[in-house]
Amino acid sequence: MPSKIFDLIEAEKQRQKNGLEMIPSENYVSEDVLKALGSILTDKYSEGYPGRRYYAGNRLIDEIEIEAQKLANKIFGTIYANVQPYSGSPANFAVDLALAGPGGTVLGLDLPSGGHLTHGTKVSFSGVFFNAVNYHVDKDGRVDFTEAEKLAQEHKPKLIWVGGTAYVYRYEFKKFAKIAQSCGAFLAADISHVAGLIAGGSHPSPTPYVDVITTTTHKTLRGPRGAVILITPKGFKKDSEITKRIDQAVFPGLQGGPHNHQTAAIAVAFQEVLKPSFKKYASQVVKNSKILAQELMAGDIKLVGNGTENHLMLIDLTSLGYGLGYQAQVALETAGITVNKQSLPFSDEKGKNTSPFYPSGIRLGTPALTSRGMKEKEMIKIAGWIKQALGEVKGHDLPKEKTSRAEFIQSYKREALKNKNLLRIKKEVEEFAKKFPAPGF
Ligand code: DSN
C-alpha cells in the first residue's frame, strides 16, 4: 500500500535505526505500546471521566482509563491520577488554571536556567495568562535557593514549580517544600524528564514533598506522547477539593474528549514500568550518562556543572568559539548523532550569549540509547565520535550581525554535508547502530 506518508514513515524509521538518538527527552516505545496507540480506541468520544461521561458507549473506555489511573498511582505512590492531558504543556496549563487561577502568580525556573516554557516564560501561556516570576541557577548550574526563597516572600506566588528540561542535578524537592510552606503556595513538580528515573528508583521521588506532580509519558517513562497529573497525599491534605479542581481544569476547562488510544498506550507503558527490568533500565540510563560525561570531559569538552546526576548533560561550547550551538547540532546530525542546541545559563554574563535559536550549547542524554541495550563500553565509543565531530565545528563562529545568521547556517549545513570527517563518522555510527535494534521496530 505505497503512499507518500507510509514511505516517509519508513524513511524516518531507517533514520532512527541507523543513527544515535541523543535528545534526552526522546525514547523508543515497545511494540505493545505502539499497538495500543494505533488501535481502534481512537474512534471513540468520551468527554468526562469514568462513570460520568457525556456520551454513551464508554463502559470499556472507563475500564481502560481506570486501569491507567491505578497504574500511575501505583508507580508514584500518589492518591489520584488524571490521565487525560494531551501532553505536558496542557497538563501544566491545567495545573496553573486550577491552583493559581487566571492572572495568579506562579514561580518557576527560568528557561535559560534549564526551566520549561510552561513554567513562566513570557512567550508561553504561563507568562501570558499568569503573573510569572522566575528563579535562576547559580554559577554551577544549581538552583539558587536564596533567590527562590526571596522571590517567594516578595511575590507570594499561589503556585511554585520545581522541575525543568535542561537541569543536570537531582531535584531538591524538600527544599522547595520549605519555601512553598513559608509563603502558603501550592507546590507542583514537573518530573517529565526524570519520571522514569524516579519510577525505577534512580532519582528521589517528589511524592512526600509536593502537592501535585505532572509528567509527560514519552520521555524516560518510555510511553506514548501524553501526560498525567498526579495528586499526592500531601496535596489532598492541603486541599480536599484539589482532585476536583484539577479534573475540571483539564475537562471542560481546557480540553475536549480524551485520546483513548493514548490512554491505553500509557497504561501499557505503565505496566512495563512496573516490571523489574525497568529498574535496571533506569539505573543504566544514569550509569551511561555519567560515563559519557566523564569521557567528554576527559577530552576537554566543557560541561555545565562539570557532569551530570541524571540522564542528560549540557555541553558548553563557549571555549571553542562564539554561538556554536546550532553548528554543533548540524555537525553531529551530519555524523548520525541527533542532539539539540541549547541555551546555557550565564552565557550572558560572559558576553557570549546569542539567542535561543543560535545558542552556545548543546543538550544530550542517554535514555534512547539505553533502550537499545547500549552500556558503558558503547558510551565511551560514542563520546569519541562526539569529540571528533565537535572538533569540526571550531572556527565556524556565528556572525555577530544578526541579519546574516540564517544564511550563514544554511551555508554551514551545505559545507557540513561535504565534510569528509563527519561523513566518515556517519558511516561508523551506522554500522555500530545497526547492532543495537530499537524496541518497537
Ligand atoms: N521538548 C521537551 C524537551 O525536549 O525537553 C520539553 O517540552
Tab-separated table of C-alpha atoms and ligand atoms in Angstrom:
chain	number	residue	atom	x	y	z
A	1	MET	CA	0.000	0.000	0.000
A	2	PRO	CA	2.508	2.625	-1.114
A	3	SER	CA	1.683	6.185	-0.259
A	4	LYS	CA	3.772	9.231	0.354
A	5	ILE	CA	3.113	9.195	4.101
A	6	PHE	CA	3.917	5.495	4.585
A	7	ASP	CA	7.089	5.926	2.555
A	8	LEU	CA	8.072	8.837	4.769
A	9	ILE	CA	7.325	6.825	7.924
A	10	GLU	CA	9.563	4.043	6.637
A	11	ALA	CA	12.338	6.529	5.850
A	12	GLU	CA	12.061	8.017	9.340
A	13	LYS	CA	12.237	4.501	10.790
A	14	GLN	CA	15.532	3.960	8.944
A	15	ARG	CA	16.842	7.300	10.229
A	16	GLN	CA	16.031	6.341	13.822
A	17	LYS	CA	17.550	2.897	13.319
A	18	ASN	CA	20.783	3.973	11.670
A	19	GLY	CA	21.586	6.920	13.890
A	20	LEU	CA	22.112	7.650	17.553
A	21	GLU	CA	19.157	9.479	19.103
A	22	MET	CA	20.603	11.533	21.939
A	23	ILE	CA	17.941	14.184	22.505
A	24	PRO	CA	17.366	13.471	26.211
A	25	SER	CA	13.587	13.858	26.004
A	26	GLU	CA	13.232	11.149	23.338
A	27	ASN	CA	12.954	7.395	23.623
A	28	TYR	CA	11.728	4.234	21.878
A	29	VAL	CA	8.397	2.650	22.838
A	30	SER	CA	7.691	-1.084	22.809
A	31	GLU	CA	5.687	-2.907	20.171
A	32	ASP	CA	2.804	-3.275	22.640
A	33	VAL	CA	2.693	0.479	23.264
A	34	LEU	CA	2.620	1.053	19.502
A	35	LYS	CA	-0.186	-1.484	19.127
A	36	ALA	CA	-2.372	0.236	21.719
A	37	LEU	CA	-1.590	3.641	20.247
A	38	GLY	CA	-2.580	2.506	16.756
A	39	SER	CA	-5.775	0.822	17.922
A	40	ILE	CA	-9.457	1.468	17.187
A	41	LEU	CA	-9.747	3.280	20.518
A	42	THR	CA	-9.026	6.435	18.532
A	43	ASP	CA	-12.561	6.159	17.112
A	44	LYS	CA	-14.398	6.882	20.368
A	45	TYR	CA	-15.544	10.133	22.003
A	46	SER	CA	-15.514	10.087	25.830
A	47	GLU	CA	-15.834	13.615	27.247
A	48	GLY	CA	-15.995	13.444	31.013
A	49	TYR	CA	-14.464	10.948	33.401
A	50	PRO	CA	-15.072	7.237	34.173
A	51	GLY	CA	-18.658	6.757	35.340
A	52	ARG	CA	-19.639	10.283	34.316
A	53	ARG	CA	-19.325	10.639	30.552
A	54	TYR	CA	-21.336	12.837	28.236
A	55	TYR	CA	-21.674	10.158	25.510
A	56	ALA	CA	-22.863	6.543	25.560
A	57	GLY	CA	-20.751	3.509	24.780
A	58	ASN	CA	-17.960	4.174	27.238
A	59	ARG	CA	-18.142	1.094	29.515
A	60	LEU	CA	-14.864	-0.344	28.213
A	61	ILE	CA	-13.161	3.034	27.835
A	62	ASP	CA	-13.941	3.615	31.533
A	63	GLU	CA	-12.160	0.379	32.410
A	64	ILE	CA	-9.112	1.379	30.378
A	65	GLU	CA	-8.927	4.837	31.946
A	66	ILE	CA	-9.367	3.473	35.483
A	67	GLU	CA	-6.594	0.945	34.858
A	68	ALA	CA	-4.238	3.707	33.635
A	69	GLN	CA	-5.055	5.761	36.758
A	70	LYS	CA	-4.426	2.810	39.080
A	71	LEU	CA	-1.082	2.024	37.478
A	72	ALA	CA	0.029	5.673	37.675
A	73	ASN	CA	-0.797	5.819	41.391
A	74	LYS	CA	0.967	2.527	41.999
A	75	ILE	CA	4.162	3.739	40.304
A	76	PHE	CA	4.354	7.118	42.045
A	77	GLY	CA	2.628	6.451	45.386
A	78	THR	CA	0.006	9.095	44.676
A	79	ILE	CA	-3.701	9.030	45.505
A	80	TYR	CA	-5.295	10.360	42.329
A	81	ALA	CA	-4.340	10.492	38.672
A	82	ASN	CA	-5.811	12.426	35.776
A	83	VAL	CA	-4.517	10.614	32.691
A	84	GLN	CA	-6.286	12.778	30.102
A	85	PRO	CA	-3.867	15.670	29.359
A	86	TYR	CA	-2.944	15.557	25.679
A	87	SER	CA	0.667	16.338	26.555
A	88	GLY	CA	2.944	18.110	29.035
A	89	SER	CA	2.108	21.717	28.196
A	90	PRO	CA	-1.690	21.284	28.550
A	91	ALA	CA	-1.094	19.362	31.805
A	92	ASN	CA	0.860	22.308	33.188
A	93	PHE	CA	-1.719	24.785	31.896
A	94	ALA	CA	-4.438	22.832	33.739
A	95	VAL	CA	-2.438	22.912	36.986
A	96	ASP	CA	-1.862	26.684	36.667
A	97	LEU	CA	-5.555	27.157	35.938
A	98	ALA	CA	-6.661	25.005	38.874
A	99	LEU	CA	-4.218	26.182	41.509
A	100	ALA	CA	-3.144	29.722	40.573
A	101	GLY	CA	-6.263	30.817	38.675
A	102	PRO	CA	-6.277	33.306	35.768
A	103	GLY	CA	-3.765	36.071	36.450
A	104	GLY	CA	-2.443	34.272	39.553
A	105	THR	CA	1.240	34.445	40.433
A	106	VAL	CA	3.367	31.415	39.555
A	107	LEU	CA	7.053	30.960	40.350
A	108	GLY	CA	9.193	28.679	38.178
A	109	LEU	CA	12.701	28.089	36.859
A	110	ASP	CA	13.859	30.488	34.155
A	111	LEU	CA	14.141	28.985	30.627
A	112	PRO	CA	17.890	29.552	30.004
A	113	SER	CA	18.497	28.222	33.523
A	114	GLY	CA	17.028	24.903	32.356
A	115	GLY	CA	13.348	25.534	33.090
A	116	HIS	CA	10.447	24.745	30.781
A	117	LEU	CA	8.490	27.161	28.603
A	118	THR	CA	5.360	26.441	30.661
A	119	HIS	CA	6.998	27.318	33.991
A	120	GLY	CA	6.621	31.056	33.428
A	121	THR	CA	8.088	32.180	30.117
A	122	LYS	CA	6.711	35.364	28.631
A	123	VAL	CA	6.074	33.753	25.226
A	124	SER	CA	4.002	30.836	26.599
A	125	PHE	CA	0.523	30.762	28.164
A	126	SER	CA	2.275	30.680	31.545
A	127	GLY	CA	3.590	34.198	31.045
A	128	VAL	CA	0.630	35.459	29.020
A	129	PHE	CA	-2.281	34.406	31.259
A	130	PHE	CA	-0.483	34.224	34.605
A	131	ASN	CA	1.779	36.552	36.545
A	132	ALA	CA	5.017	34.635	36.064
A	133	VAL	CA	8.104	35.143	38.194
A	134	ASN	CA	11.338	33.201	37.584
A	135	TYR	CA	14.121	31.931	39.801
A	136	HIS	CA	17.506	31.043	38.309
A	137	VAL	CA	20.507	28.770	38.727
A	138	ASP	CA	23.808	29.803	40.304
A	139	LYS	CA	27.226	29.736	38.627
A	140	ASP	CA	27.422	25.929	38.943
A	141	GLY	CA	24.054	25.479	37.252
A	142	ARG	CA	22.284	24.626	40.542
A	143	VAL	CA	19.027	26.248	41.664
A	144	ASP	CA	19.752	29.434	43.600
A	145	PHE	CA	17.613	28.711	46.656
A	146	THR	CA	18.424	32.059	48.267
A	147	GLU	CA	16.911	33.832	45.265
A	148	ALA	CA	13.960	31.409	45.043
A	149	GLU	CA	13.140	31.975	48.692
A	150	LYS	CA	13.440	35.744	48.353
A	151	LEU	CA	11.136	35.775	45.305
A	152	ALA	CA	8.604	33.589	47.106
A	153	GLN	CA	8.470	36.017	50.028
A	154	GLU	CA	8.319	39.068	47.784
A	155	HIS	CA	5.695	37.860	45.283
A	156	LYS	CA	3.702	35.392	47.408
A	157	PRO	CA	3.007	33.025	44.470
A	158	LYS	CA	-0.066	30.834	44.554
A	159	LEU	CA	1.887	28.071	42.871
A	160	ILE	CA	5.577	27.130	42.717
A	161	TRP	CA	7.017	24.824	40.054
A	162	VAL	CA	10.013	22.582	40.592
A	163	GLY	CA	11.363	20.801	37.538
A	164	GLY	CA	12.893	21.584	34.183
A	165	THR	CA	14.161	20.355	30.862
A	166	ALA	CA	17.878	21.060	30.973
A	167	TYR	CA	18.912	20.600	34.587
A	168	VAL	CA	21.804	18.256	35.301
A	169	TYR	CA	21.313	17.765	39.049
A	170	ARG	CA	18.784	15.859	41.105
A	171	TYR	CA	15.785	17.995	42.035
A	172	GLU	CA	15.744	19.039	45.698
A	173	PHE	CA	12.022	18.692	46.379
A	174	LYS	CA	12.392	19.023	50.157
A	175	LYS	CA	13.983	22.468	49.915
A	176	PHE	CA	11.165	23.634	47.646
A	177	ALA	CA	8.570	22.272	50.090
A	178	LYS	CA	10.011	24.532	52.773
A	179	ILE	CA	9.799	27.568	50.501
A	180	ALA	CA	6.224	26.737	49.423
A	181	GLN	CA	5.172	26.295	53.028
A	182	SER	CA	6.727	29.625	54.025
A	183	CYS	CA	4.535	31.520	51.538
A	184	GLY	CA	1.468	29.263	51.560
A	185	ALA	CA	1.845	28.263	47.893
A	186	PHE	CA	0.902	25.003	46.252
A	187	LEU	CA	3.978	23.088	45.110
A	188	ALA	CA	3.951	21.274	41.764
A	189	ALA	CA	6.754	19.051	40.482
A	190	ASP	CA	7.061	18.707	36.724
A	191	ILE	CA	9.071	15.492	36.568
A	192	SER	CA	8.682	14.952	32.812
A	193	HIS	CA	12.403	14.420	32.251
A	194	VAL	CA	13.176	12.241	35.256
A	195	ALA	CA	9.856	10.378	35.737
A	196	GLY	CA	11.345	7.099	34.510
A	197	LEU	CA	14.341	7.522	36.788
A	198	ILE	CA	12.014	8.148	39.736
A	199	ALA	CA	9.848	5.153	38.811
A	200	GLY	CA	12.977	2.997	38.557
A	201	GLY	CA	14.420	4.215	41.866
A	202	SER	CA	17.310	6.185	40.325
A	203	HIS	CA	16.111	9.645	41.389
A	204	PRO	CA	14.372	10.710	44.632
A	205	SER	CA	10.588	10.884	44.477
A	206	PRO	CA	8.742	14.200	44.908
A	207	THR	CA	5.624	12.478	46.327
A	208	PRO	CA	6.307	13.138	50.055
A	209	TYR	CA	7.078	16.819	49.428
A	210	VAL	CA	4.833	18.271	46.733
A	211	ASP	CA	1.082	18.669	46.260
A	212	VAL	CA	0.837	17.892	42.571
A	213	ILE	CA	3.034	16.090	40.052
A	214	THR	CA	2.881	16.446	36.298
A	215	THR	CA	4.793	14.334	33.844
A	216	THR	CA	4.821	13.612	30.181
A	217	THR	CA	4.719	9.892	29.475
A	218	HIS	CA	7.025	9.735	26.450
A	219	LYS	CA	10.443	10.591	27.853
A	220	THR	CA	12.256	8.360	30.373
A	221	LEU	CA	8.907	6.627	31.072
A	222	ARG	CA	9.034	5.127	27.540
A	223	GLY	CA	5.339	5.559	26.857
A	224	PRO	CA	3.408	7.296	24.079
A	225	ARG	CA	3.220	11.085	23.804
A	226	GLY	CA	0.880	12.189	26.575
A	227	ALA	CA	0.880	13.346	30.178
A	228	VAL	CA	-0.616	12.692	33.577
A	229	ILE	CA	-1.390	14.891	36.584
A	230	LEU	CA	-0.996	13.196	39.958
A	231	ILE	CA	-2.232	14.287	43.368
A	232	THR	CA	-0.124	13.378	46.402
A	233	PRO	CA	-1.466	12.615	49.891
A	234	LYS	CA	0.104	15.942	50.932
A	235	GLY	CA	-1.814	17.825	48.227
A	236	PHE	CA	-5.103	16.223	49.250
A	237	LYS	CA	-4.445	17.115	52.894
A	238	LYS	CA	-3.793	20.716	51.921
A	239	ASP	CA	-6.970	20.956	49.844
A	240	SER	CA	-9.611	18.224	49.798
A	241	GLU	CA	-11.104	19.767	46.634
A	242	ILE	CA	-7.817	19.533	44.729
A	243	THR	CA	-8.716	16.488	42.611
A	244	LYS	CA	-11.984	18.124	41.579
A	245	ARG	CA	-10.197	21.347	40.698
A	246	ILE	CA	-7.627	19.525	38.564
A	247	ASP	CA	-10.268	17.405	36.796
A	248	GLN	CA	-12.362	20.470	35.987
A	249	ALA	CA	-9.337	22.365	34.701
A	250	VAL	CA	-8.464	19.531	32.277
A	251	PHE	CA	-12.062	18.973	31.149
A	252	PRO	CA	-14.059	21.103	30.485
A	253	GLY	CA	-11.559	23.842	31.390
A	254	LEU	CA	-9.022	23.173	28.705
A	255	GLN	CA	-9.623	20.038	26.660
A	256	GLY	CA	-12.370	18.130	24.920
A	257	GLY	CA	-12.605	14.356	24.625
A	258	PRO	CA	-9.646	12.349	25.879
A	259	HIS	CA	-7.478	10.471	23.390
A	260	ASN	CA	-8.446	6.946	24.405
A	261	HIS	CA	-5.818	5.225	22.253
A	262	GLN	CA	-3.221	7.346	24.047
A	263	THR	CA	-4.667	6.475	27.478
A	264	ALA	CA	-4.497	2.760	26.641
A	265	ALA	CA	-0.911	3.090	25.412
A	266	ILE	CA	0.010	4.942	28.609
A	267	ALA	CA	-1.445	2.057	30.640
A	268	VAL	CA	0.570	-0.452	28.607
A	269	ALA	CA	3.754	1.570	29.190
A	270	PHE	CA	2.983	1.803	32.915
A	271	GLN	CA	2.662	-1.997	33.078
A	272	GLU	CA	6.154	-2.174	31.582
A	273	VAL	CA	7.477	0.379	34.074
A	274	LEU	CA	6.298	-1.848	36.922
A	275	LYS	CA	8.428	-4.781	35.713
A	276	PRO	CA	11.764	-5.391	37.500
A	277	SER	CA	13.619	-4.886	34.192
A	278	PHE	CA	12.623	-1.207	34.226
A	279	LYS	CA	14.607	-0.637	37.431
A	280	LYS	CA	17.688	-1.916	35.623
A	281	TYR	CA	16.919	0.301	32.652
A	282	ALA	CA	16.641	3.446	34.814
A	283	SER	CA	19.848	2.693	36.632
A	284	GLN	CA	21.701	2.013	33.345
A	285	VAL	CA	20.467	5.322	31.892
A	286	VAL	CA	22.224	7.193	34.721
A	287	LYS	CA	25.350	4.998	34.591
A	288	ASN	CA	25.586	5.620	30.843
A	289	SER	CA	25.069	9.341	31.303
A	290	LYS	CA	27.792	9.592	33.932
A	291	ILE	CA	30.381	7.688	31.914
A	292	LEU	CA	29.557	9.671	28.786
A	293	ALA	CA	30.011	12.929	30.723
A	294	GLN	CA	33.264	11.700	32.197
A	295	GLU	CA	34.638	10.710	28.784
A	296	LEU	CA	33.653	14.004	27.188
A	297	MET	CA	35.291	15.995	29.968
A	298	ALA	CA	38.435	13.842	29.722
A	299	GLY	CA	38.535	15.012	26.099
A	300	ASP	CA	38.464	18.666	27.159
A	301	ILE	CA	34.767	19.177	26.463
A	302	LYS	CA	33.276	21.573	28.993
A	303	LEU	CA	30.018	20.530	30.699
A	304	VAL	CA	27.691	22.753	32.725
A	305	GLY	CA	28.089	21.693	36.375
A	306	ASN	CA	31.082	19.532	35.397
A	307	GLY	CA	28.987	16.437	34.889
A	308	THR	CA	25.538	15.062	35.496
A	309	GLU	CA	23.432	13.410	38.187
A	310	ASN	CA	20.750	12.199	35.806
A	311	HIS	CA	20.157	11.249	32.180
A	312	LEU	CA	21.324	14.453	30.474
A	313	MET	CA	24.250	16.813	30.142
A	314	LEU	CA	24.861	20.247	28.689
A	315	ILE	CA	27.929	20.918	26.591
A	316	ASP	CA	29.238	24.463	26.921
A	317	LEU	CA	30.818	25.363	23.576
A	318	THR	CA	31.919	28.877	24.534
A	319	SER	CA	35.571	27.859	24.828
A	320	LEU	CA	35.516	26.680	21.187
A	321	GLY	CA	34.066	29.873	19.752
A	322	TYR	CA	31.068	32.221	19.551
A	323	GLY	CA	27.494	30.934	19.246
A	324	LEU	CA	28.407	27.397	18.155
A	325	GLY	CA	25.293	25.516	19.374
A	326	TYR	CA	23.494	25.379	16.027
A	327	GLN	CA	26.643	24.458	14.112
A	328	ALA	CA	27.373	21.664	16.633
A	329	GLN	CA	23.836	20.326	16.184
A	330	VAL	CA	24.317	20.335	12.395
A	331	ALA	CA	27.752	18.704	12.548
A	332	LEU	CA	26.557	15.954	14.880
A	333	GLU	CA	23.429	15.324	12.802
A	334	THR	CA	25.590	15.006	9.702
A	335	ALA	CA	27.615	12.438	11.641
A	336	GLY	CA	24.443	10.489	12.523
A	337	ILE	CA	24.159	11.727	16.114
A	338	THR	CA	20.979	13.658	16.949
A	339	VAL	CA	21.190	16.228	19.770
A	340	ASN	CA	19.619	19.639	20.310
A	341	LYS	CA	21.119	23.099	20.523
A	342	GLN	CA	20.627	24.634	23.924
A	343	SER	CA	20.862	27.990	25.690
A	344	LEU	CA	23.296	27.977	28.563
A	345	PRO	CA	22.778	29.610	31.935
A	346	PHE	CA	25.160	32.519	32.427
A	347	SER	CA	26.441	32.755	28.879
A	348	ASP	CA	25.019	36.284	29.033
A	349	GLU	CA	27.365	37.137	31.825
A	350	LYS	CA	30.309	36.078	29.692
A	351	GLY	CA	29.049	38.322	26.917
A	352	LYS	CA	28.718	35.284	24.669
A	353	ASN	CA	25.028	34.584	24.753
A	354	THR	CA	23.321	34.808	21.414
A	355	SER	CA	19.643	33.795	21.334
A	356	PRO	CA	17.654	30.604	21.990
A	357	PHE	CA	17.718	29.965	18.236
A	358	TYR	CA	21.500	30.428	17.979
A	359	PRO	CA	22.685	29.388	21.437
A	360	SER	CA	26.113	28.463	22.767
A	361	GLY	CA	25.490	24.939	23.964
A	362	ILE	CA	24.021	21.560	23.168
A	363	ARG	CA	21.949	19.166	25.282
A	364	LEU	CA	22.267	15.417	25.030
A	365	GLY	CA	21.394	12.316	27.011
A	366	THR	CA	21.176	8.561	27.205
A	367	PRO	CA	17.523	7.359	27.596
A	368	ALA	CA	17.032	6.238	23.970
A	369	LEU	CA	20.486	4.679	23.575
A	370	THR	CA	19.961	2.729	26.788
A	371	SER	CA	16.638	1.403	25.455
A	372	ARG	CA	18.693	-0.129	22.615
A	373	GLY	CA	20.806	-2.042	25.129
A	374	MET	CA	23.887	0.180	24.981
A	375	LYS	CA	26.082	0.267	28.064
A	376	GLU	CA	29.288	1.886	29.366
A	377	LYS	CA	31.522	0.425	26.647
A	378	GLU	CA	29.310	1.893	23.935
A	379	MET	CA	29.179	5.297	25.675
A	380	ILE	CA	32.975	5.516	25.524
A	381	LYS	CA	32.868	4.872	21.785
A	382	ILE	CA	30.112	7.441	21.264
A	383	ALA	CA	31.986	10.057	23.337
A	384	GLY	CA	34.884	9.597	20.927
A	385	TRP	CA	32.676	10.352	17.899
A	386	ILE	CA	31.133	13.380	19.612
A	387	LYS	CA	34.574	14.802	20.383
A	388	GLN	CA	35.676	14.295	16.773
A	389	ALA	CA	32.519	15.904	15.385
A	390	LEU	CA	32.808	18.910	17.699
A	391	GLY	CA	36.386	19.343	16.517
A	392	GLU	CA	34.931	20.093	13.071
A	393	VAL	CA	32.862	22.988	14.432
A	394	LYS	CA	35.783	25.074	15.646
A	395	GLY	CA	36.336	28.211	13.585
A	396	HIS	CA	32.707	28.381	12.402
A	397	ASP	CA	31.628	31.141	14.806
A	398	LEU	CA	28.182	32.668	14.399
A	399	PRO	CA	28.218	36.091	12.692
A	400	LYS	CA	27.708	38.950	15.155
A	401	GLU	CA	25.469	40.608	12.540
A	402	LYS	CA	22.007	39.145	13.246
A	403	THR	CA	20.649	39.511	9.711
A	404	SER	CA	23.339	37.273	8.217
A	405	ARG	CA	22.857	34.378	10.638
A	406	ALA	CA	20.177	32.418	8.758
A	407	GLU	CA	22.198	32.402	5.521
A	408	PHE	CA	25.371	31.533	7.454
A	409	ILE	CA	23.689	28.438	8.956
A	410	GLN	CA	22.381	27.358	5.518
A	411	SER	CA	25.854	27.626	4.095
A	412	TYR	CA	27.330	25.793	7.107
A	413	LYS	CA	24.815	22.973	6.525
A	414	ARG	CA	25.946	22.658	2.891
A	415	GLU	CA	29.576	22.639	3.980
A	416	ALA	CA	28.970	20.019	6.724
A	417	LEU	CA	27.343	17.685	4.190
A	418	LYS	CA	30.640	17.611	2.278
A	419	ASN	CA	32.863	17.279	5.359
A	420	LYS	CA	34.807	14.039	4.946
A	421	ASN	CA	35.411	13.537	8.673
A	422	LEU	CA	31.733	13.923	9.525
A	423	LEU	CA	30.734	11.571	6.714
A	424	ARG	CA	33.284	9.007	7.875
A	425	ILE	CA	31.848	9.173	11.429
A	426	LYS	CA	28.339	8.772	9.981
A	427	LYS	CA	29.381	5.520	8.293
A	428	GLU	CA	30.944	4.201	11.502
A	429	VAL	CA	27.875	5.250	13.501
A	430	GLU	CA	25.570	3.454	11.058
A	431	GLU	CA	27.492	0.187	11.251
A	432	PHE	CA	27.509	0.448	15.044
A	433	ALA	CA	23.850	1.492	15.492
A	434	LYS	CA	22.555	-1.417	13.406
A	435	LYS	CA	23.907	-3.832	16.021
A	436	PHE	CA	21.527	-2.388	18.627
A	437	PRO	CA	17.934	-2.885	17.484
A	438	ALA	CA	15.498	-0.331	18.803
A	439	PRO	CA	12.434	-1.604	20.723
A	440	GLY	CA	9.233	-1.416	18.721
A	441	PHE	CA	10.993	-1.700	15.334
B	1	DSN	N1	10.503	19.486	24.334
B	1	DSN	C1	10.758	18.923	25.636
B	1	DSN	C2	12.199	18.644	25.838
B	1	DSN	O1	12.871	18.369	24.858
B	1	DSN	O2	12.690	18.658	26.948
B	1	DSN	C3	10.193	19.745	26.704
B	1	DSN	O3	8.870	20.028	26.445
